[in-house]
């Protein structure tokens, strides 16, 4: 917005524009577009040199800001030149603030590159002295200076100085683990705690003294509490996801600490803490979205206020969508674009205002929202039967961790296989979609992911994948005896244990008036899915459902009926936007239904079947999972989603879907019905090509696996029983 106004008011090369260029470069830095940020900062520096000359504070700032991005882009020698130029200018103009910044940044580069330690200390102490005179002792700038002195002491293995500087860094941040609301520099405090933990781990690795490891363990709760405190102050889901990704390393290091201590001591507190760590950084925003609807209803927030919030959200999402299309257009209308930016700011403020009302006037909502209830292993075991096993993965940069939980047992495993596992998973996925031979890599993945994890006596598997593991169907991993996993197990997937428990809550079990509706558009551009309409007609006849085919398969028809059916079946094209997943969309005959619209749709179906192209695919956020169309339906309140991981051929899709419903009718639960449909498909053909998993393994079930037909059959039997009882009672009474 500022860039647009500035260009109109000042022109591209006006010195006032340099402030906008610098601000925008910060955004590009956050998006890791270092080349774009460098271009802007080089332009800014050139303008400032021409306008103010070399000996000026703004020229000094441009030099060290440019050097900072060059460092991130690994152009270290060039960065050092610009840092030194900034220091030279700072000394000439006697600007303590800009000189202090340049000194600290150059010292950071030296320390990170393990060079010039003496010079680094000199630079940081000089920066610290200047900053204390300007800012005093308690603020984020002073805390960061002390942090880097501690980092330098750690590199030099100077224990006394390390803890002295860490203590000062925490004190400058006003950190008190019992009073987080008073912390004025939470990021610096978190970095200091993490650095202290690294010191303890280094000590343990050097001495094998478990006391150092126990000291690190004591820091874990403090780190997690700080991360949650920071997240609480973010208003957008994407900000929370970005933070979780940024501090994922904290969780991985904590898991490693717990794993070592648990296997050394067998003390269950370390196992429980490891499980808590694994859950805390997993599908957090999806869980919050599911719980938020429930918490608002439980808190007594008036219906009209909730409706007002919904309308504001819908308007804001429409504005964002219009902005997206305008930016992507070949000839954007600058005036219209500017107006849309104004609208986004306006509606964002209105949404913030109504959320402040919720938190101010409805204290029970605040209590529920920020209760941070911890889920333990026993909570899992209470909620599963003796035939079920959970396998929960955490795929870090170095190690794969897995928790294997049954009704009466648990194991916690670790393997230093991450790099090879990620490489093999990506190879498996690409070979699978290309219909190449996958047996060798499939067996490798089986050994990494299942061989030591599987409990042979359990037939139901709940898989909680992580990172790139979200992209593959575990059903087709093969054991050494060439058997697919699906041959022995019934499998479903879910984002986290907390999501599993939430989606099995009675709040998300609906009793809509009708059972099934199917939607299948016919597109005018000749892009119609050939078997989709036949698929919908066949299933509709089988289950006595309602079909919305061709011209009737409209977006508005779907939105008008998304609370009226237990199953919603969508056989249509999906378009996936990896850059902006909120604009993933399903293509109806009269327009697109975006993921952001689905989020707000409050869909009340017990199952959504997405037999569209790649509806389980999307942008991967390591802790949050895949930002897919399936996730959007979960977010809107649907407890089970059957989705595709790739574009499954039309004919095979139809066969599997019809078979799936056949087994649902027989009273099988959703996971078992899908498994039986796949097994039946394999038995139906001898064609070697069609037996390739590409043709039949793409559909997976995410969420709960409850029976659907059993519930409806029971409902109708009860209803019929009541009617018969009433008739009999009527005749008995008449005779009397």
Tab-separated table of N, CA and C in Angstrom, residues 110-256:
chain	number	residue	atom	x	y	z
A	110	UNK	N	30.837	-12.764	12.133
A	110	UNK	CA	32.115	-13.382	12.507
A	110	UNK	C	31.893	-14.633	13.365
A	111	UNK	N	31.013	-14.519	14.363
A	111	UNK	CA	30.781	-15.639	15.289
A	111	UNK	C	30.164	-16.826	14.553
A	112	UNK	N	29.179	-16.549	13.704
A	112	UNK	CA	28.516	-17.632	12.967
A	112	UNK	C	29.465	-18.329	12.001
A	113	UNK	N	30.469	-17.597	11.522
A	113	UNK	CA	31.440	-18.181	10.596
A	113	UNK	C	32.718	-18.648	11.304
A	114	UNK	N	32.688	-18.655	12.659
A	114	UNK	CA	33.831	-19.118	13.465
A	114	UNK	C	35.122	-18.388	13.104
A	115	UNK	N	35.062	-17.068	13.106
A	115	UNK	CA	36.242	-16.281	12.756
A	115	UNK	C	36.288	-15.006	13.610
A	116	UNK	N	37.489	-14.460	13.761
A	116	UNK	CA	37.677	-13.147	14.389
A	116	UNK	C	36.997	-13.040	15.761
A	117	UNK	N	37.248	-14.019	16.664
A	117	UNK	CA	36.567	-14.002	17.958
A	117	UNK	C	36.956	-12.787	18.804
A	118	UNK	N	38.242	-12.433	18.813
A	118	UNK	CA	38.674	-11.271	19.593
A	118	UNK	C	38.008	-10.001	19.081
A	119	UNK	N	38.001	-9.851	17.767
A	119	UNK	CA	37.376	-8.674	17.162
A	119	UNK	C	35.872	-8.667	17.438
A	120	UNK	N	35.252	-9.844	17.426
A	120	UNK	CA	33.818	-9.949	17.698
A	120	UNK	C	33.493	-9.438	19.097
A	121	UNK	N	34.290	-9.863	20.079
A	121	UNK	CA	34.050	-9.414	21.455
A	121	UNK	C	34.194	-7.901	21.561
A	122	UNK	N	35.204	-7.377	20.928
A	122	UNK	CA	35.427	-5.928	20.937
A	122	UNK	C	34.236	-5.189	20.331
A	123	UNK	N	33.726	-5.698	19.222
A	123	UNK	CA	32.586	-5.064	18.545
A	123	UNK	C	31.317	-5.115	19.400
A	124	UNK	N	31.037	-6.277	20.015
A	124	UNK	CA	29.804	-6.406	20.807
A	124	UNK	C	29.866	-5.529	22.055
A	125	UNK	N	31.009	-5.517	22.733
A	125	UNK	CA	31.134	-4.684	23.934
A	125	UNK	C	30.976	-3.207	23.590
A	126	UNK	N	31.512	-2.813	22.435
A	126	UNK	CA	31.353	-1.428	21.986
A	126	UNK	C	29.881	-1.130	21.703
A	127	UNK	N	29.198	-2.068	21.038
A	127	UNK	CA	27.768	-1.916	20.751
A	127	UNK	C	26.963	-1.851	22.045
A	128	UNK	N	27.287	-2.730	22.985
A	128	UNK	CA	26.574	-2.790	24.262
A	128	UNK	C	26.706	-1.482	25.030
A	129	UNK	N	27.907	-0.954	25.069
A	129	UNK	CA	28.150	0.296	25.797
A	129	UNK	C	27.291	1.432	25.233
A	130	UNK	N	27.246	1.534	23.918
A	130	UNK	CA	26.450	2.596	23.279
A	130	UNK	C	24.956	2.388	23.532
A	131	UNK	N	24.499	1.140	23.418
A	131	UNK	CA	23.071	0.860	23.571
A	131	UNK	C	22.580	1.093	24.996
A	132	UNK	N	23.412	0.757	25.986
A	132	UNK	CA	23.018	0.991	27.381
A	132	UNK	C	22.818	2.484	27.639
A	133	UNK	N	23.693	3.302	27.071
A	133	UNK	CA	23.577	4.754	27.259
A	133	UNK	C	22.281	5.296	26.652
A	134	UNK	N	21.832	4.678	25.556
A	134	UNK	CA	20.621	5.156	24.882
A	134	UNK	C	19.356	4.528	25.470
A	135	UNK	N	19.379	3.208	25.717
A	135	UNK	CA	18.151	2.475	26.047
A	135	UNK	C	18.052	2.020	27.499
A	136	UNK	N	19.134	2.083	28.259
A	136	UNK	CA	19.107	1.519	29.599
A	136	UNK	C	19.409	0.028	29.561
A	137	UNK	N	19.091	-0.675	30.662
A	137	UNK	CA	19.502	-2.075	30.788
A	137	UNK	C	18.423	-3.089	30.418
A	138	UNK	N	17.153	-2.690	30.364
A	138	UNK	CA	16.081	-3.663	30.166
A	138	UNK	C	15.330	-3.400	28.864
A	139	UNK	N	15.708	-4.096	27.817
A	139	UNK	CA	14.995	-4.061	26.538
A	139	UNK	C	15.573	-5.132	25.622
A	140	UNK	N	14.938	-5.330	24.482
A	140	UNK	CA	15.335	-6.419	23.588
A	140	UNK	C	16.716	-6.202	22.985
A	141	UNK	N	17.114	-4.953	22.760
A	141	UNK	CA	18.410	-4.667	22.138
A	141	UNK	C	19.553	-5.073	23.069
A	142	UNK	N	19.439	-4.714	24.345
A	142	UNK	CA	20.477	-5.080	25.319
A	142	UNK	C	20.505	-6.592	25.512
A	143	UNK	N	19.320	-7.204	25.567
A	143	UNK	CA	19.241	-8.657	25.724
A	143	UNK	C	19.956	-9.365	24.575
A	144	UNK	N	19.790	-8.835	23.359
A	144	UNK	CA	20.446	-9.461	22.207
A	144	UNK	C	21.961	-9.294	22.261
A	145	UNK	N	22.425	-8.131	22.703
A	145	UNK	CA	23.875	-7.944	22.867
A	145	UNK	C	24.451	-8.994	23.825
A	146	UNK	N	23.791	-9.180	24.965
A	146	UNK	CA	24.277	-10.160	25.941
A	146	UNK	C	24.177	-11.585	25.390
A	147	UNK	N	23.123	-11.848	24.606
A	147	UNK	CA	22.988	-13.179	23.994
A	147	UNK	C	24.214	-13.497	23.136
A	148	UNK	N	24.652	-12.532	22.321
A	148	UNK	CA	25.778	-12.806	21.424
A	148	UNK	C	27.101	-12.887	22.174
A	149	UNK	N	27.202	-12.198	23.294
A	149	UNK	CA	28.382	-12.390	24.146
A	149	UNK	C	28.385	-13.805	24.723
A	150	UNK	N	27.189	-14.312	25.078
A	150	UNK	CA	27.079	-15.690	25.577
A	150	UNK	C	27.407	-16.692	24.471
A	151	UNK	N	26.923	-16.420	23.256
A	151	UNK	CA	27.223	-17.298	22.119
A	151	UNK	C	28.727	-17.370	21.884
A	152	UNK	N	29.399	-16.234	21.989
A	152	UNK	CA	30.851	-16.192	21.815
A	152	UNK	C	31.550	-16.970	22.929
A	153	UNK	N	31.079	-16.805	24.163
A	153	UNK	CA	31.662	-17.543	25.295
A	153	UNK	C	31.467	-19.047	25.122
A	154	UNK	N	30.335	-19.447	24.570
A	154	UNK	CA	30.084	-20.871	24.313
A	154	UNK	C	31.078	-21.407	23.282
A	155	UNK	N	31.310	-20.629	22.230
A	155	UNK	CA	32.280	-21.047	21.209
A	155	UNK	C	33.668	-21.223	21.824
A	156	UNK	N	33.963	-20.379	22.803
A	156	UNK	CA	35.284	-20.430	23.447
A	156	UNK	C	35.315	-21.379	24.642
A	157	UNK	N	34.141	-21.998	24.940
A	157	UNK	CA	34.018	-22.954	26.049
A	157	UNK	C	34.369	-22.320	27.401
A	158	UNK	N	33.986	-21.060	27.554
A	158	UNK	CA	34.228	-20.336	28.803
A	158	UNK	C	32.942	-20.362	29.629
A	159	UNK	N	32.856	-21.323	30.552
A	159	UNK	CA	31.627	-21.567	31.308
A	159	UNK	C	31.222	-20.371	32.158
A	160	UNK	N	32.177	-19.779	32.859
A	160	UNK	CA	31.859	-18.671	33.764
A	160	UNK	C	31.256	-17.493	33.004
A	161	UNK	N	31.904	-17.106	31.912
A	161	UNK	CA	31.389	-15.981	31.128
A	161	UNK	C	30.065	-16.339	30.455
A	162	UNK	N	29.954	-17.590	29.996
A	162	UNK	CA	28.719	-18.004	29.321
A	162	UNK	C	27.512	-17.788	30.221
A	163	UNK	N	27.553	-18.327	31.441
A	163	UNK	CA	26.384	-18.216	32.313
A	163	UNK	C	26.179	-16.791	32.824
A	164	UNK	N	27.262	-16.037	32.949
A	164	UNK	CA	27.117	-14.634	33.351
A	164	UNK	C	26.355	-13.852	32.285
A	165	UNK	N	26.715	-14.070	31.022
A	165	UNK	CA	26.059	-13.334	29.938
A	165	UNK	C	24.627	-13.831	29.684
A	166	UNK	N	24.404	-15.149	29.818
A	166	UNK	CA	23.047	-15.683	29.658
A	166	UNK	C	22.126	-15.102	30.730
A	167	UNK	N	22.628	-15.041	31.953
A	167	UNK	CA	21.832	-14.474	33.050
A	167	UNK	C	21.466	-13.024	32.759
A	168	UNK	N	22.427	-12.273	32.233
A	168	UNK	CA	22.155	-10.866	31.913
A	168	UNK	C	21.189	-10.735	30.729
A	169	UNK	N	21.311	-11.634	29.763
A	169	UNK	CA	20.384	-11.606	28.620
A	169	UNK	C	18.948	-11.817	29.090
A	170	UNK	N	18.742	-12.775	29.999
A	170	UNK	CA	17.403	-13.050	30.517
A	170	UNK	C	16.899	-11.905	31.395
A	171	UNK	N	17.809	-11.331	32.181
A	171	UNK	CA	17.419	-10.210	33.044
A	171	UNK	C	17.037	-8.991	32.207
A	172	UNK	N	17.784	-8.724	31.145
A	172	UNK	CA	17.474	-7.586	30.267
A	172	UNK	C	16.130	-7.775	29.568
A	173	UNK	N	15.764	-9.036	29.330
A	173	UNK	CA	14.463	-9.341	28.715
A	173	UNK	C	13.329	-9.319	29.734
A	174	UNK	N	13.671	-9.100	31.023
A	174	UNK	CA	12.721	-9.153	32.141
A	174	UNK	C	12.019	-10.511	32.175
A	175	UNK	N	12.807	-11.561	31.948
A	175	UNK	CA	12.237	-12.903	31.915
A	175	UNK	C	12.062	-13.452	33.320
A	176	UNK	N	10.843	-13.899	33.604
A	176	UNK	CA	10.518	-14.603	34.841
A	176	UNK	C	9.574	-15.729	34.457
A	177	UNK	N	9.998	-16.966	34.651
A	177	UNK	CA	9.191	-18.104	34.194
A	177	UNK	C	7.816	-18.141	34.852
A	178	UNK	N	7.671	-17.473	35.987
A	178	UNK	CA	6.384	-17.457	36.687
A	178	UNK	C	5.525	-16.248	36.341
A	179	UNK	N	6.048	-15.365	35.485
A	179	UNK	CA	5.306	-14.151	35.142
A	179	UNK	C	5.622	-13.746	33.704
A	180	UNK	N	5.137	-14.546	32.762
A	180	UNK	CA	5.479	-14.314	31.357
A	180	UNK	C	4.874	-13.029	30.808
A	181	UNK	N	3.789	-12.561	31.405
A	181	UNK	CA	3.179	-11.322	30.924
A	181	UNK	C	4.110	-10.124	31.105
A	182	UNK	N	5.098	-10.263	31.985
A	182	UNK	CA	6.029	-9.162	32.245
A	182	UNK	C	7.228	-9.169	31.300
A	183	UNK	N	7.392	-10.235	30.522
A	183	UNK	CA	8.558	-10.344	29.635
A	183	UNK	C	8.454	-9.298	28.526
A	184	UNK	N	9.521	-8.510	28.345
A	184	UNK	CA	9.482	-7.470	27.313
A	184	UNK	C	10.233	-7.882	26.045
A	185	UNK	N	11.000	-8.966	26.124
A	185	UNK	CA	11.744	-9.438	24.949
A	185	UNK	C	11.637	-10.963	24.878
A	186	UNK	N	10.440	-11.490	24.542
A	186	UNK	CA	10.234	-12.949	24.589
A	186	UNK	C	11.094	-13.721	23.598
A	187	UNK	N	11.337	-13.158	22.410
A	187	UNK	CA	12.160	-13.866	21.419
A	187	UNK	C	13.595	-14.023	21.921
A	188	UNK	N	14.131	-12.939	22.484
A	188	UNK	CA	15.501	-12.996	23.000
A	188	UNK	C	15.589	-13.943	24.203
A	189	UNK	N	14.554	-13.936	25.045
A	189	UNK	CA	14.538	-14.846	26.196
A	189	UNK	C	14.513	-16.299	25.731
A	190	UNK	N	13.701	-16.572	24.707
A	190	UNK	CA	13.617	-17.936	24.173
A	190	UNK	C	14.954	-18.363	23.574
A	191	UNK	N	15.599	-17.467	22.845
A	191	UNK	CA	16.913	-17.779	22.267
A	191	UNK	C	17.933	-18.062	23.367
A	192	UNK	N	17.867	-17.298	24.454
A	192	UNK	CA	18.810	-17.495	25.561
A	192	UNK	C	18.590	-18.846	26.237
A	193	UNK	N	17.322	-19.226	26.448
A	193	UNK	CA	17.027	-20.534	27.047
A	193	UNK	C	17.510	-21.667	26.141
A	194	UNK	N	17.272	-21.512	24.835
A	194	UNK	CA	17.708	-22.545	23.887
A	194	UNK	C	19.227	-22.675	23.883
A	195	UNK	N	19.927	-21.539	23.964
A	195	UNK	CA	21.393	-21.561	23.982
A	195	UNK	C	21.906	-22.225	25.260
A	196	UNK	N	21.226	-21.973	26.376
A	196	UNK	CA	21.605	-22.628	27.624
A	196	UNK	C	21.427	-24.139	27.505
A	197	UNK	N	20.329	-24.546	26.868
A	197	UNK	CA	20.109	-25.972	26.646
A	197	UNK	C	21.194	-26.590	25.784
A	198	UNK	N	21.644	-25.856	24.768
A	198	UNK	CA	22.732	-26.350	23.912
A	198	UNK	C	24.018	-26.538	24.718
A	199	UNK	N	24.262	-25.617	25.657
A	199	UNK	CA	25.459	-25.751	26.511
A	199	UNK	C	25.388	-27.053	27.310
A	200	UNK	N	24.218	-27.322	27.905
A	200	UNK	CA	24.068	-28.541	28.706
A	200	UNK	C	24.229	-29.793	27.843
A	201	UNK	N	23.676	-29.774	26.625
A	201	UNK	CA	23.804	-30.936	25.750
A	201	UNK	C	25.258	-31.148	25.338
A	202	UNK	N	25.959	-30.059	25.020
A	202	UNK	CA	27.384	-30.177	24.680
A	202	UNK	C	28.166	-30.773	25.850
A	203	UNK	N	27.812	-30.342	27.061
A	203	UNK	CA	28.488	-30.858	28.264
A	203	UNK	C	28.234	-32.351	28.419
A	204	UNK	N	26.980	-32.765	28.204
A	204	UNK	CA	26.653	-34.190	28.308
A	204	UNK	C	27.422	-35.006	27.265
A	205	UNK	N	27.453	-34.526	26.027
A	205	UNK	CA	28.134	-35.265	24.960
A	205	UNK	C	29.638	-35.363	25.215
A	206	UNK	N	30.166	-34.370	25.915
A	206	UNK	CA	31.602	-34.376	26.211
A	206	UNK	C	31.932	-35.235	27.428
A	207	UNK	N	31.031	-35.254	28.432
A	207	UNK	CA	31.342	-35.907	29.713
A	207	UNK	C	30.477	-37.127	30.014
A	208	UNK	N	29.330	-37.273	29.288
A	208	UNK	CA	28.326	-38.306	29.557
A	208	UNK	C	27.760	-38.210	30.973
A	209	UNK	N	27.778	-37.011	31.510
A	209	UNK	CA	27.214	-36.746	32.833
A	209	UNK	C	25.728	-36.427	32.667
A	210	UNK	N	24.856	-37.315	33.158
A	210	UNK	CA	23.413	-37.120	32.962
A	210	UNK	C	22.873	-35.928	33.747
A	211	UNK	N	23.657	-35.414	34.699
A	211	UNK	CA	23.220	-34.209	35.427
A	211	UNK	C	23.046	-33.044	34.447
A	212	UNK	N	23.958	-32.916	33.487
A	212	UNK	CA	23.843	-31.852	32.483
A	212	UNK	C	22.587	-32.049	31.645
A	213	UNK	N	22.276	-33.305	31.333
A	213	UNK	CA	21.089	-33.609	30.539
A	213	UNK	C	19.817	-33.291	31.327
A	214	UNK	N	19.843	-33.576	32.619
A	214	UNK	CA	18.701	-33.258	33.475
A	214	UNK	C	18.504	-31.742	33.560
A	215	UNK	N	19.610	-30.997	33.595
A	215	UNK	CA	19.515	-29.531	33.597
A	215	UNK	C	18.838	-29.030	32.317
A	216	UNK	N	19.182	-29.651	31.201
A	216	UNK	CA	18.533	-29.272	29.937
A	216	UNK	C	17.050	-29.628	29.972
A	217	UNK	N	16.731	-30.789	30.515
A	217	UNK	CA	15.336	-31.219	30.607
A	217	UNK	C	14.497	-30.199	31.385
A	218	UNK	N	15.087	-29.617	32.425
A	218	UNK	CA	14.358	-28.651	33.249
A	218	UNK	C	13.994	-27.385	32.477
A	219	UNK	N	14.680	-27.129	31.362
A	219	UNK	CA	14.402	-25.930	30.564
A	219	UNK	C	13.243	-26.125	29.581
A	220	UNK	N	12.882	-27.379	29.302
A	220	UNK	CA	11.916	-27.654	28.232
A	220	UNK	C	10.580	-26.968	28.489
A	221	UNK	N	10.049	-27.101	29.700
A	221	UNK	CA	8.753	-26.489	30.001
A	221	UNK	C	8.802	-24.972	29.851
A	222	UNK	N	9.929	-24.379	30.213
A	222	UNK	CA	10.056	-22.926	30.085
A	222	UNK	C	10.038	-22.508	28.609
A	223	UNK	N	10.732	-23.268	27.770
A	223	UNK	CA	10.762	-22.949	26.337
A	223	UNK	C	9.369	-23.067	25.719
A	224	UNK	N	8.672	-24.153	26.037
A	224	UNK	CA	7.345	-24.378	25.460
A	224	UNK	C	6.363	-23.310	25.939
A	225	UNK	N	6.456	-22.949	27.216
A	225	UNK	CA	5.564	-21.914	27.752
A	225	UNK	C	5.791	-20.580	27.043
A	226	UNK	N	7.044	-20.258	26.753
A	226	UNK	CA	7.347	-19.008	26.047
A	226	UNK	C	6.809	-19.032	24.619
A	227	UNK	N	6.963	-20.170	23.938
A	227	UNK	CA	6.446	-20.284	22.567
A	227	UNK	C	4.929	-20.103	22.558
A	228	UNK	N	4.240	-20.734	23.503
A	228	UNK	CA	2.784	-20.587	23.585
A	228	UNK	C	2.396	-19.147	23.911
A	229	UNK	N	3.186	-18.508	24.762
A	229	UNK	CA	2.927	-17.106	25.116
A	229	UNK	C	3.054	-16.206	23.884
A	230	UNK	N	4.080	-16.455	23.078
A	230	UNK	CA	4.273	-15.657	21.859
A	230	UNK	C	3.131	-15.918	20.878
A	231	UNK	N	2.762	-17.192	20.706
A	231	UNK	CA	1.676	-17.551	19.780
A	231	UNK	C	0.366	-16.882	20.167
A	232	UNK	N	0.135	-16.771	21.469
A	232	UNK	CA	-1.122	-16.201	21.958
A	232	UNK	C	-1.320	-14.769	21.472
A	233	UNK	N	-0.217	-14.089	21.208
A	233	UNK	CA	-0.292	-12.689	20.793
A	233	UNK	C	-0.382	-12.512	19.278
A	234	UNK	N	-0.438	-13.634	18.541
A	234	UNK	CA	-0.639	-13.556	17.093
A	234	UNK	C	-2.117	-13.723	16.781
A	235	UNK	N	-2.619	-12.942	15.830
A	235	UNK	CA	-4.044	-13.015	15.504
A	235	UNK	C	-4.328	-13.916	14.306
A	236	UNK	N	-3.329	-14.169	13.446
A	236	UNK	CA	-3.590	-14.953	12.237
A	236	UNK	C	-3.008	-16.355	12.354
A	237	UNK	N	-3.685	-17.310	11.710
A	237	UNK	CA	-3.213	-18.692	11.716
A	237	UNK	C	-1.841	-18.811	11.068
A	238	UNK	N	-1.626	-18.073	9.955
A	238	UNK	CA	-0.362	-18.200	9.243
A	238	UNK	C	0.807	-17.740	10.109
A	239	UNK	N	0.603	-16.699	10.916
A	239	UNK	CA	1.663	-16.239	11.818
A	239	UNK	C	2.015	-17.322	12.831
A	240	UNK	N	0.991	-18.005	13.348
A	240	UNK	CA	1.231	-19.082	14.317
A	240	UNK	C	1.971	-20.248	13.663
A	241	UNK	N	1.594	-20.564	12.416
A	241	UNK	CA	2.264	-21.642	11.689
A	241	UNK	C	3.727	-21.283	11.441
A	242	UNK	N	3.976	-20.035	11.030
A	242	UNK	CA	5.353	-19.591	10.780
A	242	UNK	C	6.198	-19.689	12.043
A	243	UNK	N	5.615	-19.300	13.179
A	243	UNK	CA	6.347	-19.371	14.448
A	243	UNK	C	6.671	-20.824	14.797
A	244	UNK	N	5.678	-21.712	14.614
A	244	UNK	CA	5.900	-23.130	14.910
A	244	UNK	C	7.015	-23.701	14.044
A	245	UNK	N	7.044	-23.309	12.765
A	245	UNK	CA	8.115	-23.770	11.878
A	245	UNK	C	9.471	-23.226	12.316
A	246	UNK	N	9.480	-21.943	12.730
A	246	UNK	CA	10.734	-21.299	13.116
A	246	UNK	C	11.353	-21.965	14.341
A	247	UNK	N	10.511	-22.381	15.285
A	247	UNK	CA	11.026	-22.953	16.530
A	247	UNK	C	10.868	-24.473	16.596
A	248	UNK	N	10.686	-25.102	15.459
A	248	UNK	CA	10.566	-26.562	15.424
A	248	UNK	C	11.811	-27.232	15.998
A	249	UNK	N	12.964	-26.586	15.809
A	249	UNK	CA	14.223	-27.142	16.313
A	249	UNK	C	14.189	-27.282	17.834
A	250	UNK	N	13.486	-26.373	18.511
A	250	UNK	CA	13.361	-26.460	19.969
A	250	UNK	C	12.700	-27.780	20.357
A	251	UNK	N	11.653	-28.147	19.621
A	251	UNK	CA	10.930	-29.387	19.919
A	251	UNK	C	11.796	-30.611	19.609
A	252	UNK	N	12.537	-30.544	18.507
A	252	UNK	CA	13.391	-31.680	18.150
A	252	UNK	C	14.484	-31.896	19.198
A	253	UNK	N	15.097	-30.810	19.650
A	253	UNK	CA	16.133	-30.939	20.682
A	253	UNK	C	15.543	-31.461	21.986
A	254	UNK	N	14.329	-31.000	22.309
A	254	UNK	CA	13.668	-31.494	23.514
A	254	UNK	C	13.364	-32.976	23.423
A	255	UNK	N	12.905	-33.428	22.254
A	255	UNK	CA	12.642	-34.858	22.050
A	255	UNK	C	13.906	-35.684	22.231
A	256	UNK	N	15.007	-35.185	21.699
A	256	UNK	CA	16.276	-35.910	21.817
A	256	UNK	C	16.691	-36.040	23.282
